[in-house]
Tab-separated table of C-alpha atoms and ligand atoms in Angstrom:
chain	number	residue	atom	x	y	z
A	1	UNK	CA	39.850	-2.804	-20.273
A	2	UNK	CA	38.431	-0.039	-22.475
A	3	UNK	CA	40.650	3.012	-22.974
A	4	UNK	CA	37.675	5.260	-23.718
A	5	UNK	CA	33.998	5.428	-22.787
A	6	UNK	CA	31.078	7.684	-23.599
A	7	UNK	CA	29.837	7.545	-20.014
A	8	UNK	CA	31.541	6.280	-16.857
A	9	UNK	CA	29.340	5.493	-13.858
A	10	UNK	CA	30.994	5.371	-10.444
A	11	UNK	CA	29.115	3.049	-8.088
A	12	UNK	CA	27.520	-0.344	-8.564
A	13	UNK	CA	24.518	0.010	-6.278
A	14	UNK	CA	20.927	-0.036	-7.435
A	15	UNK	CA	21.131	3.589	-8.609
A	16	UNK	CA	24.293	3.234	-10.719
A	17	UNK	CA	23.032	0.010	-12.273
A	18	UNK	CA	19.626	1.452	-13.086
A	19	UNK	CA	21.265	4.451	-14.765
A	20	UNK	CA	23.577	2.116	-16.697
A	21	UNK	CA	20.641	0.025	-17.894
A	22	UNK	CA	18.501	2.938	-19.088
A	23	UNK	CA	21.485	4.663	-20.707
A	24	UNK	CA	22.279	1.539	-22.688
A	25	UNK	CA	18.622	1.170	-23.713
A	26	UNK	CA	18.858	4.686	-25.108
A	27	UNK	CA	21.987	3.709	-27.033
A	28	UNK	CA	24.200	6.186	-25.210
A	29	UNK	CA	27.363	4.566	-26.580
A	30	UNK	CA	30.046	2.768	-24.578
A	31	UNK	CA	28.981	2.739	-20.939
A	32	UNK	CA	31.392	1.560	-18.269
A	33	UNK	CA	30.490	1.112	-14.589
A	34	UNK	CA	33.075	0.835	-11.817
A	35	UNK	CA	32.338	-0.636	-8.393
A	36	UNK	CA	35.092	-0.585	-5.798
A	37	UNK	CA	33.833	-3.729	-4.050
A	38	UNK	CA	31.033	-6.039	-5.155
A	39	UNK	CA	27.823	-4.899	-6.803
A	40	UNK	CA	25.300	-3.897	-4.144
A	41	UNK	CA	27.683	-4.043	-1.217
A	42	UNK	CA	26.957	-0.420	-0.260
A	43	UNK	CA	23.583	0.736	1.036
A	44	UNK	CA	21.571	-1.293	-1.456
A	45	UNK	CA	22.095	-4.738	0.058
A	46	UNK	CA	21.482	-3.329	3.547
A	47	UNK	CA	18.175	-1.630	2.864
A	48	UNK	CA	14.713	-2.706	3.970
A	49	UNK	CA	13.279	-2.711	0.455
A	50	UNK	CA	10.370	-0.408	1.331
A	51	UNK	CA	8.340	1.049	-1.544
A	52	UNK	CA	5.655	3.627	-0.893
A	53	UNK	CA	3.614	6.297	-2.574
A	54	UNK	CA	2.732	7.909	0.751
A	55	UNK	CA	5.211	10.777	0.409
A	56	UNK	CA	4.698	14.368	1.423
A	57	UNK	CA	6.211	16.204	-1.542
A	58	UNK	CA	5.071	16.195	-5.123
A	59	UNK	CA	8.502	15.365	-6.503
A	60	UNK	CA	8.885	12.262	-4.311
A	61	UNK	CA	5.385	11.089	-5.245
A	62	UNK	CA	6.252	11.481	-8.931
A	63	UNK	CA	9.409	9.389	-8.455
A	64	UNK	CA	7.378	6.730	-6.616
A	65	UNK	CA	4.634	6.530	-9.242
A	66	UNK	CA	7.125	6.311	-12.089
A	67	UNK	CA	9.176	3.663	-10.279
A	68	UNK	CA	6.073	1.609	-9.453
A	69	UNK	CA	5.523	1.038	-13.173
A	70	UNK	CA	8.892	-0.708	-13.318
A	71	UNK	CA	8.413	-2.737	-10.124
A	72	UNK	CA	5.012	-3.942	-11.380
A	73	UNK	CA	6.421	-5.311	-14.639
A	74	UNK	CA	9.902	-6.133	-13.373
A	75	UNK	CA	9.768	-9.862	-14.062
A	76	UNK	CA	8.665	-9.389	-17.684
A	77	UNK	CA	11.333	-6.781	-18.351
A	78	UNK	CA	14.258	-8.279	-16.442
A	79	UNK	CA	13.393	-11.969	-16.032
A	80	UNK	CA	13.861	-11.732	-12.250
A	81	UNK	CA	11.043	-12.061	-9.717
A	82	UNK	CA	11.326	-8.828	-7.690
A	83	UNK	CA	9.514	-10.359	-4.670
A	84	UNK	CA	7.333	-7.250	-4.671
A	85	UNK	CA	4.853	-7.715	-1.816
A	86	UNK	CA	2.071	-5.134	-1.752
A	87	UNK	CA	1.247	-5.388	1.916
A	88	UNK	CA	0.581	-1.662	2.285
A	89	UNK	CA	2.154	0.911	4.597
A	90	UNK	CA	0.329	1.842	7.797
A	91	UNK	CA	1.429	5.167	9.328
A	92	UNK	CA	0.386	5.609	12.964
A	93	UNK	CA	-0.057	9.046	14.576
A	94	UNK	CA	0.080	9.692	18.312
A	95	UNK	CA	-0.108	13.514	18.377
A	96	UNK	CA	-2.504	16.075	16.939
A	97	UNK	CA	0.388	17.605	14.994
A	98	UNK	CA	1.020	14.261	13.297
A	99	UNK	CA	-2.673	13.899	12.456
A	100	UNK	CA	-2.511	17.342	10.836
A	101	UNK	CA	0.576	16.367	8.834
A	102	UNK	CA	-0.981	13.079	7.714
A	103	UNK	CA	-4.144	14.864	6.548
A	104	UNK	CA	-2.133	17.453	4.610
A	105	UNK	CA	-0.123	14.656	3.008
A	106	UNK	CA	-3.320	12.830	2.075
A	107	UNK	CA	-4.626	15.930	0.277
A	108	UNK	CA	-1.484	15.954	-1.847
A	109	UNK	CA	-1.560	12.183	-2.418
A	110	UNK	CA	-5.227	12.319	-3.465
A	111	UNK	CA	-4.307	14.838	-6.187
A	112	UNK	CA	-2.387	11.956	-7.746
A	113	UNK	CA	-5.380	9.583	-7.309
A	114	UNK	CA	-3.495	7.556	-4.732
A	115	UNK	CA	-5.956	5.363	-2.800
A	116	UNK	CA	-4.776	6.366	0.675
A	117	UNK	CA	-7.290	6.035	3.524
A	118	UNK	CA	-7.467	7.838	6.842
A	119	UNK	CA	-8.288	5.367	9.619
A	120	UNK	CA	-9.756	6.084	13.044
A	121	UNK	CA	-8.329	4.327	16.126
A	122	UNK	CA	-11.308	1.935	16.101
A	123	UNK	CA	-10.713	0.995	12.470
A	124	UNK	CA	-7.022	0.390	13.162
A	125	UNK	CA	-7.828	-1.651	16.284
A	126	UNK	CA	-10.241	-3.895	14.423
A	127	UNK	CA	-7.878	-4.550	11.498
A	128	UNK	CA	-4.606	-5.045	13.377
A	129	UNK	CA	-5.565	-6.457	16.761
A	130	UNK	CA	-1.977	-6.929	17.956
A	131	UNK	CA	-1.212	-3.162	18.108
A	132	UNK	CA	-1.119	-1.209	21.357
A	133	UNK	CA	-3.762	1.456	20.737
A	134	UNK	CA	-4.175	3.563	23.889
A	135	UNK	CA	-2.127	6.502	22.517
A	136	UNK	CA	-3.010	6.215	18.805
A	137	UNK	CA	-5.118	9.034	17.408
A	138	UNK	CA	-5.393	7.732	13.844
A	139	UNK	CA	-3.389	6.638	10.856
A	140	UNK	CA	-3.177	6.344	7.106
A	141	UNK	CA	-3.002	3.209	5.005
A	142	UNK	CA	-2.323	2.673	1.315
A	143	UNK	CA	-2.431	-0.779	-0.241
A	144	UNK	CA	-0.249	0.257	-3.194
A	145	UNK	CA	2.759	0.354	-0.854
A	146	UNK	CA	4.927	-2.599	0.129
A	147	UNK	CA	8.424	-3.866	-0.292
A	148	UNK	CA	10.611	-5.730	-2.778
A	149	UNK	CA	13.899	-7.608	-2.615
A	150	UNK	CA	16.922	-5.291	-2.874
A	151	UNK	CA	19.116	-8.091	-4.202
A	152	UNK	CA	16.480	-9.147	-6.731
A	153	UNK	CA	16.113	-5.597	-8.081
A	154	UNK	CA	19.892	-5.152	-8.140
A	155	UNK	CA	20.346	-8.448	-9.984
A	156	UNK	CA	17.668	-7.496	-12.513
A	157	UNK	CA	19.290	-4.158	-13.305
A	158	UNK	CA	22.797	-5.668	-13.393
A	159	UNK	CA	21.881	-8.486	-15.746
A	160	UNK	CA	19.745	-6.128	-17.842
A	161	UNK	CA	22.610	-3.656	-18.120
A	162	UNK	CA	25.074	-6.378	-19.154
A	163	UNK	CA	22.594	-7.721	-21.718
A	164	UNK	CA	22.373	-4.316	-23.389
A	165	UNK	CA	26.131	-3.910	-23.510
A	166	UNK	CA	27.253	-2.124	-20.328
A	167	UNK	CA	30.747	-3.101	-19.171
A	168	UNK	CA	30.799	-3.613	-15.419
A	169	UNK	CA	34.019	-3.817	-13.404
A	170	UNK	CA	33.910	-4.921	-9.768
A	171	UNK	CA	36.798	-4.543	-7.348
A	172	UNK	CA	37.897	-1.358	-9.138
A	173	UNK	CA	37.902	1.880	-7.227
A	174	UNK	CA	37.925	5.208	-9.029
A	175	UNK	CA	40.658	7.111	-7.255
A	176	UNK	CA	40.724	10.301	-9.265
A	177	UNK	CA	38.981	12.246	-12.005
A	178	UNK	CA	40.932	14.561	-14.257
A	179	UNK	CA	39.582	17.693	-15.900
A	180	UNK	CA	40.644	19.621	-18.984
A	181	UNK	CA	39.442	23.218	-19.328
A	182	UNK	CA	36.648	22.669	-16.788
A	183	UNK	CA	35.379	19.536	-18.523
A	184	UNK	CA	35.561	15.887	-17.515
A	185	UNK	CA	38.593	14.323	-19.213
A	186	UNK	CA	39.241	10.902	-17.629
A	187	UNK	CA	38.828	8.691	-14.571
A	188	UNK	CA	41.671	6.868	-12.900
A	189	UNK	CA	41.784	3.541	-11.129
A	190	UNK	CA	44.955	2.297	-9.427
A	191	UNK	CA	46.412	1.076	-12.712
A	192	UNK	CA	44.260	2.439	-15.527
A	193	UNK	CA	43.073	5.683	-17.031
A	194	UNK	CA	39.826	5.733	-19.025
A	195	UNK	CA	39.061	8.776	-21.146
A	196	UNK	CA	35.442	9.932	-21.050
A	197	UNK	CA	33.440	13.155	-21.387
A	198	UNK	CA	30.773	12.165	-18.834
A	199	UNK	CA	31.033	10.822	-15.277
A	200	UNK	CA	28.004	9.929	-13.156
A	201	UNK	CA	28.477	10.049	-9.395
A	202	UNK	CA	26.389	7.134	-8.105
A	203	UNK	CA	28.541	6.598	-5.030
A	204	UNK	CA	25.717	6.419	-2.460
A	205	UNK	CA	27.141	7.297	0.975
A	206	UNK	CA	30.507	8.066	-0.657
A	207	UNK	CA	29.052	10.758	-2.937
A	208	UNK	CA	30.938	13.574	-1.198
A	209	UNK	CA	34.337	11.966	-1.694
A	210	UNK	CA	33.644	11.438	-5.409
A	211	UNK	CA	32.528	15.069	-5.678
A	212	UNK	CA	35.790	16.058	-3.986
A	213	UNK	CA	37.708	14.492	-6.898
A	214	UNK	CA	36.515	17.370	-9.101
A	215	UNK	CA	36.445	19.999	-6.368
A	216	UNK	CA	32.650	19.927	-5.928
A	217	UNK	CA	31.116	19.855	-2.444
A	218	UNK	CA	28.293	17.331	-2.668
A	219	UNK	CA	26.370	17.822	0.594
A	220	UNK	CA	25.674	14.162	1.386
A	221	UNK	CA	26.391	12.673	4.803
A	222	UNK	CA	26.521	8.967	5.624
A	223	UNK	CA	24.335	8.160	8.652
A	224	UNK	CA	24.201	4.666	10.083
A	225	UNK	CA	20.883	2.891	10.529
A	226	UNK	CA	20.624	-0.461	12.269
A	227	UNK	CA	18.110	-3.192	11.450
A	228	UNK	CA	17.239	-6.290	13.494
A	229	UNK	CA	15.507	-9.522	12.488
A	230	UNK	CA	13.626	-11.754	14.902
A	231	UNK	CA	13.757	-15.535	14.967
A	232	UNK	CA	10.618	-17.104	13.391
A	233	UNK	CA	7.626	-15.517	15.128
A	234	UNK	CA	3.916	-15.927	14.513
A	235	UNK	CA	2.074	-12.685	15.190
A	236	UNK	CA	-1.106	-13.185	13.170
A	237	UNK	CA	-2.533	-15.083	10.216
A	238	UNK	CA	-3.569	-11.772	8.620
A	239	UNK	CA	-1.219	-9.822	6.300
A	240	UNK	CA	0.972	-7.417	8.293
A	241	UNK	CA	1.502	-4.020	6.648
A	242	UNK	CA	4.807	-2.211	6.931
A	243	UNK	CA	3.788	-0.381	10.094
A	244	UNK	CA	5.359	2.893	11.119
A	245	UNK	CA	5.160	4.295	14.607
A	246	UNK	CA	5.797	7.772	13.315
A	247	UNK	CA	6.500	9.452	16.650
A	248	UNK	CA	9.103	6.897	17.671
A	249	UNK	CA	10.640	6.718	14.200
A	250	UNK	CA	10.209	2.951	14.401
A	251	UNK	CA	8.808	0.511	11.841
A	252	UNK	CA	8.414	-3.201	11.307
A	253	UNK	CA	7.322	-5.664	8.661
A	254	UNK	CA	7.457	-9.385	8.008
A	255	UNK	CA	10.743	-10.895	6.870
A	256	UNK	CA	10.494	-14.579	6.021
A	257	UNK	CA	9.081	-16.358	9.094
A	258	UNK	CA	10.262	-13.579	11.389
A	259	UNK	CA	9.941	-9.812	11.560
A	260	UNK	CA	12.207	-6.998	10.468
A	261	UNK	CA	12.485	-4.307	13.141
A	262	UNK	CA	13.997	-0.929	12.383
A	263	UNK	CA	16.704	0.233	14.735
A	264	UNK	CA	17.922	3.736	15.474
A	265	UNK	CA	19.314	6.189	12.951
A	266	UNK	CA	22.572	7.833	14.083
A	267	UNK	CA	22.710	11.591	14.437
A	268	UNK	CA	26.414	11.908	13.627
A	269	UNK	CA	27.856	10.987	10.227
A	270	UNK	CA	30.237	8.022	10.083
A	271	UNK	CA	31.066	4.975	7.996
A	272	UNK	CA	30.480	2.696	10.999
A	273	UNK	CA	28.751	-0.526	9.919
A	274	UNK	CA	28.685	-2.275	13.303
A	275	UNK	CA	25.552	-3.091	15.256
A	276	UNK	CA	25.516	-2.415	18.977
A	277	UNK	CA	23.727	-3.621	22.072
A	278	UNK	CA	22.215	-0.234	22.974
A	279	UNK	CA	20.562	-0.052	19.555
A	280	UNK	CA	19.202	-3.571	19.939
A	281	UNK	CA	17.776	-2.676	23.372
A	282	UNK	CA	16.141	0.497	22.000
A	283	UNK	CA	14.697	-1.474	19.092
A	284	UNK	CA	13.243	-4.125	21.412
A	285	UNK	CA	11.720	-1.449	23.628
A	286	UNK	CA	10.023	0.254	20.642
A	287	UNK	CA	8.813	-3.107	19.372
A	288	UNK	CA	7.354	-4.274	22.693
A	289	UNK	CA	5.726	-0.879	23.266
A	290	UNK	CA	3.759	-0.906	20.013
A	291	UNK	CA	3.285	-4.673	19.639
A	292	UNK	CA	3.203	-6.119	23.182
A	293	UNK	CA	3.194	-9.717	21.876
A	294	UNK	CA	6.754	-9.131	20.687
A	295	UNK	CA	7.899	-9.524	24.282
A	296	UNK	CA	8.182	-13.198	23.360
A	297	UNK	CA	10.163	-12.598	20.159
A	298	UNK	CA	13.906	-13.206	20.050
A	299	UNK	CA	16.271	-11.095	18.001
A	300	UNK	CA	18.269	-13.482	15.829
A	301	UNK	CA	20.479	-11.170	13.801
A	302	UNK	CA	20.983	-7.635	12.600
A	303	UNK	CA	23.021	-5.399	10.372
A	304	UNK	CA	23.783	-1.739	9.806
A	305	UNK	CA	23.810	0.326	6.642
A	306	UNK	CA	24.392	3.937	5.684
A	307	UNK	CA	21.736	6.426	4.674
A	308	UNK	CA	22.985	9.055	2.250
A	309	UNK	CA	21.425	12.153	3.725
A	310	UNK	CA	21.120	15.483	1.919
A	311	UNK	CA	20.368	18.739	3.795
A	312	UNK	CA	16.660	18.690	2.833
A	313	UNK	CA	16.244	14.896	2.643
A	314	UNK	CA	15.668	14.970	-1.095
A	315	UNK	CA	17.832	13.596	-3.858
A	316	UNK	CA	20.480	15.698	-5.597
A	317	UNK	CA	20.131	15.036	-9.313
A	318	UNK	CA	21.629	16.498	-12.442
A	319	UNK	CA	24.626	18.409	-13.727
A	320	UNK	CA	26.885	20.716	-11.764
A	321	UNK	CA	27.490	24.142	-13.304
A	322	UNK	CA	31.244	24.204	-12.517
A	323	UNK	CA	32.294	20.980	-14.254
A	324	UNK	CA	30.939	20.047	-17.657
A	325	UNK	CA	30.141	16.344	-17.898
A	326	UNK	CA	29.842	15.676	-14.147
A	327	UNK	CA	26.382	14.326	-13.250
A	328	UNK	CA	25.021	13.678	-9.746
A	329	UNK	CA	22.633	10.927	-8.646
A	330	UNK	CA	23.027	11.256	-4.897
A	331	UNK	CA	21.492	12.102	-1.526
A	332	UNK	CA	18.421	9.861	-1.632
A	333	UNK	CA	18.079	10.113	2.145
A	334	UNK	CA	16.629	6.655	2.635
A	335	UNK	CA	14.529	6.409	-0.566
A	336	UNK	CA	17.097	5.503	-3.180
A	337	UNK	CA	16.052	1.889	-3.548
A	338	UNK	CA	12.412	2.599	-4.305
A	339	UNK	CA	13.192	5.550	-6.582
A	340	UNK	CA	16.022	3.871	-8.485
A	341	UNK	CA	13.972	2.953	-11.591
A	342	UNK	CA	12.804	6.542	-12.134
A	343	UNK	CA	16.281	7.890	-11.343
A	344	UNK	CA	17.744	5.647	-14.038
A	345	UNK	CA	15.227	6.957	-16.547
A	346	UNK	CA	15.670	10.667	-15.806
A	347	UNK	CA	19.471	10.590	-15.621
A	348	UNK	CA	19.674	8.665	-18.894
A	349	UNK	CA	17.398	11.280	-20.507
A	350	UNK	CA	19.495	14.109	-19.095
A	351	UNK	CA	22.657	12.621	-20.613
A	352	UNK	CA	21.277	11.604	-23.994
A	353	UNK	CA	18.542	14.208	-24.626
A	354	UNK	CA	20.074	17.090	-22.604
A	355	UNK	CA	17.022	17.186	-20.301
A	356	UNK	CA	14.860	14.826	-18.257
A	357	UNK	CA	11.384	14.429	-19.733
A	358	UNK	CA	9.838	11.701	-17.609
A	359	UNK	CA	10.007	13.938	-14.504
A	360	UNK	CA	11.157	17.568	-14.275
A	361	UNK	CA	14.186	17.283	-11.976
A	362	UNK	CA	15.202	20.948	-11.976
A	363	UNK	CA	14.063	21.376	-8.343
A	364	UNK	CA	16.551	18.658	-7.307
A	365	UNK	CA	19.601	20.382	-8.759
A	366	UNK	CA	22.619	20.905	-6.476
A	367	UNK	CA	22.240	24.632	-7.164
A	368	UNK	CA	19.234	24.750	-4.837
A	369	UNK	CA	21.527	24.757	-1.797
A	370	UNK	CA	23.491	27.832	-2.882
A	371	UNK	CA	20.238	29.583	-3.843
A	372	UNK	CA	18.584	28.647	-0.523
A	373	UNK	CA	15.750	26.908	-2.395
A	374	UNK	CA	15.629	23.768	-0.292
A	375	UNK	CA	12.780	21.300	-0.584
A	376	UNK	CA	10.307	21.460	2.292
A	377	UNK	CA	9.011	18.215	3.695
A	378	UNK	CA	6.753	18.172	6.761
A	379	UNK	CA	7.475	14.519	7.506
A	380	UNK	CA	11.188	14.735	8.242
A	381	UNK	CA	10.728	13.028	11.617
A	382	UNK	CA	10.683	9.628	9.978
A	383	UNK	CA	12.774	7.942	7.279
A	384	UNK	CA	12.656	4.294	6.452
B	1	FAD	C1	19.164	0.318	6.944
B	1	FAD	C2	18.686	0.947	5.661
B	1	FAD	C3	17.362	0.788	5.269
B	1	FAD	C4	16.925	1.359	4.077
B	1	FAD	N1	15.640	1.134	3.703
B	1	FAD	C5	15.193	1.653	2.528
B	1	FAD	C6	13.866	1.392	2.099
B	1	FAD	O1	13.087	0.726	2.776
B	1	FAD	N2	13.484	1.903	0.899
B	1	FAD	C7	14.323	2.670	0.134
B	1	FAD	O2	13.909	3.127	-0.927
B	1	FAD	N3	15.592	2.905	0.511
B	1	FAD	C8	16.040	2.432	1.700
B	1	FAD	N4	17.303	2.685	2.107
B	1	FAD	C9	18.146	3.576	1.290
B	1	FAD	C10	18.745	2.815	0.118
B	1	FAD	O3	19.442	1.701	0.589
B	1	FAD	C11	19.674	3.747	-0.652
B	1	FAD	O4	19.033	4.979	-0.902
B	1	FAD	C12	20.082	3.129	-1.979
B	1	FAD	O5	20.561	1.825	-1.803
B	1	FAD	C13	21.135	3.994	-2.644
B	1	FAD	O6	21.664	3.276	-3.741
B	1	FAD	P1	23.009	3.761	-4.413
B	1	FAD	O7	23.235	2.889	-5.572
B	1	FAD	O8	22.956	5.229	-4.612
B	1	FAD	O9	24.106	3.556	-3.271
B	1	FAD	P2	24.922	2.243	-2.860
B	1	FAD	O10	24.095	1.032	-2.872
B	1	FAD	O11	25.616	2.579	-1.589
B	1	FAD	O12	25.973	2.105	-4.027
B	1	FAD	C14	27.063	2.994	-4.154
B	1	FAD	C15	28.253	2.157	-4.543
B	1	FAD	O13	29.333	3.019	-4.917
B	1	FAD	C16	30.519	2.342	-4.632
B	1	FAD	N5	31.598	3.330	-4.630
B	1	FAD	C17	31.736	4.398	-3.801
B	1	FAD	N6	32.861	5.088	-4.126
B	1	FAD	C18	33.429	4.450	-5.196
B	1	FAD	C19	34.596	4.693	-5.981
B	1	FAD	N7	35.401	5.721	-5.715
B	1	FAD	N8	34.873	3.851	-6.993
B	1	FAD	C20	34.056	2.795	-7.271
B	1	FAD	N9	32.944	2.526	-6.541
B	1	FAD	C21	32.631	3.342	-5.526
B	1	FAD	C22	30.237	1.725	-3.264
B	1	FAD	O14	31.094	0.645	-2.983
B	1	FAD	C23	28.777	1.308	-3.392
B	1	FAD	O15	28.611	-0.063	-3.722
B	1	FAD	C24	17.784	2.131	3.284
B	1	FAD	C25	19.130	2.287	3.667
B	1	FAD	C26	19.554	1.706	4.840
B	1	FAD	C27	21.003	1.884	5.241
């Protein structure tokens, strides 16, 4: 085990591994990553893999567009097929307010030349005949969107990081961080102390407890979301987009021969990873409401994972003013998988070049909460 490192990353999910990879590419010195369990065992392996450009804030769209470049050439760069399926995202609106929000979002998305289309109920009915349409007022569709394999992306970043020299330790929890004169001094595992000037908090739903090690309140709450998978089910021969019933906060997409159905998102923070019957019943009800043919589908399995929610549902990225050398990559609020490539790039730039050039991340600083400069997102009703 190294006694010193130039950068220590805490957390071996997709975000920590992406940061490790891009840091090593930029020759940031000795980079060591600690994961308390196994790589990916946090939120990453439990996520739905959704990737979309249909966001409602400029900063999220920039992160999506930058990350898309990596997903598109993932196999060439990492030698792993990312299983990126560009099936599109279909957002469905059932109220006039939602139609207004969708149209506003489209205006913003069009500024970035994103090929998003507004669809009338008749257009939706003719393209996706299995949907219940009597309450749908319209929707938006973008064929750039889709999903990729969380484990494939994680594996690509992990093997890429190792190839460029990152040392990765699994089964090693960081239990404390020591400071000297307000600067990062070392991290401590149960048995070891590693001296380093820079620590990256990539702890996903555990971000707040890592922040607590240096006396910083990182406002990230873990919220459970459940997911259910049906037994093999044939709905149509046509491609099925990732379809979001915006009002109900429910979505579904294909998963192998079956379908992935989103379950409820808890309102209260917890680290509970169980699935429960009430959630399964609610999920089935949402599914049968929007896709009546699913009455015949059988739920075969399910799992729960933790969203890492920030107060304004945007990431918290960058340094903290109180502790020199402490860097945050937290609070992705359900988008951390799809934004992980861009996050790796900007955090590696911040550490090696003093500032992020690929995307200006100043609006995502933790200081925004104290200043009351929260991000404003009209579409907070739904998170994938
Ligand atoms: C059900 C569900 C569906 C989702 N769907 C999507 C989606 O469609 N698209 C999308 O973009 N995102 C989605 N997300 C969100 C996405 O999963 C997360 O934003 C992303 O995985 C965050 O990655 P991470 O590396 O920051 O966190 P994690 O993957 O949680 O990794 C953090 C790691 O830090 C480790 N750790 C914590 N504390 C310590 C410590 N003290 N010492 C050492 N290690 C430590 C943990 O064990 C963990 O492995 C979904 C999430 C859930 C739960």
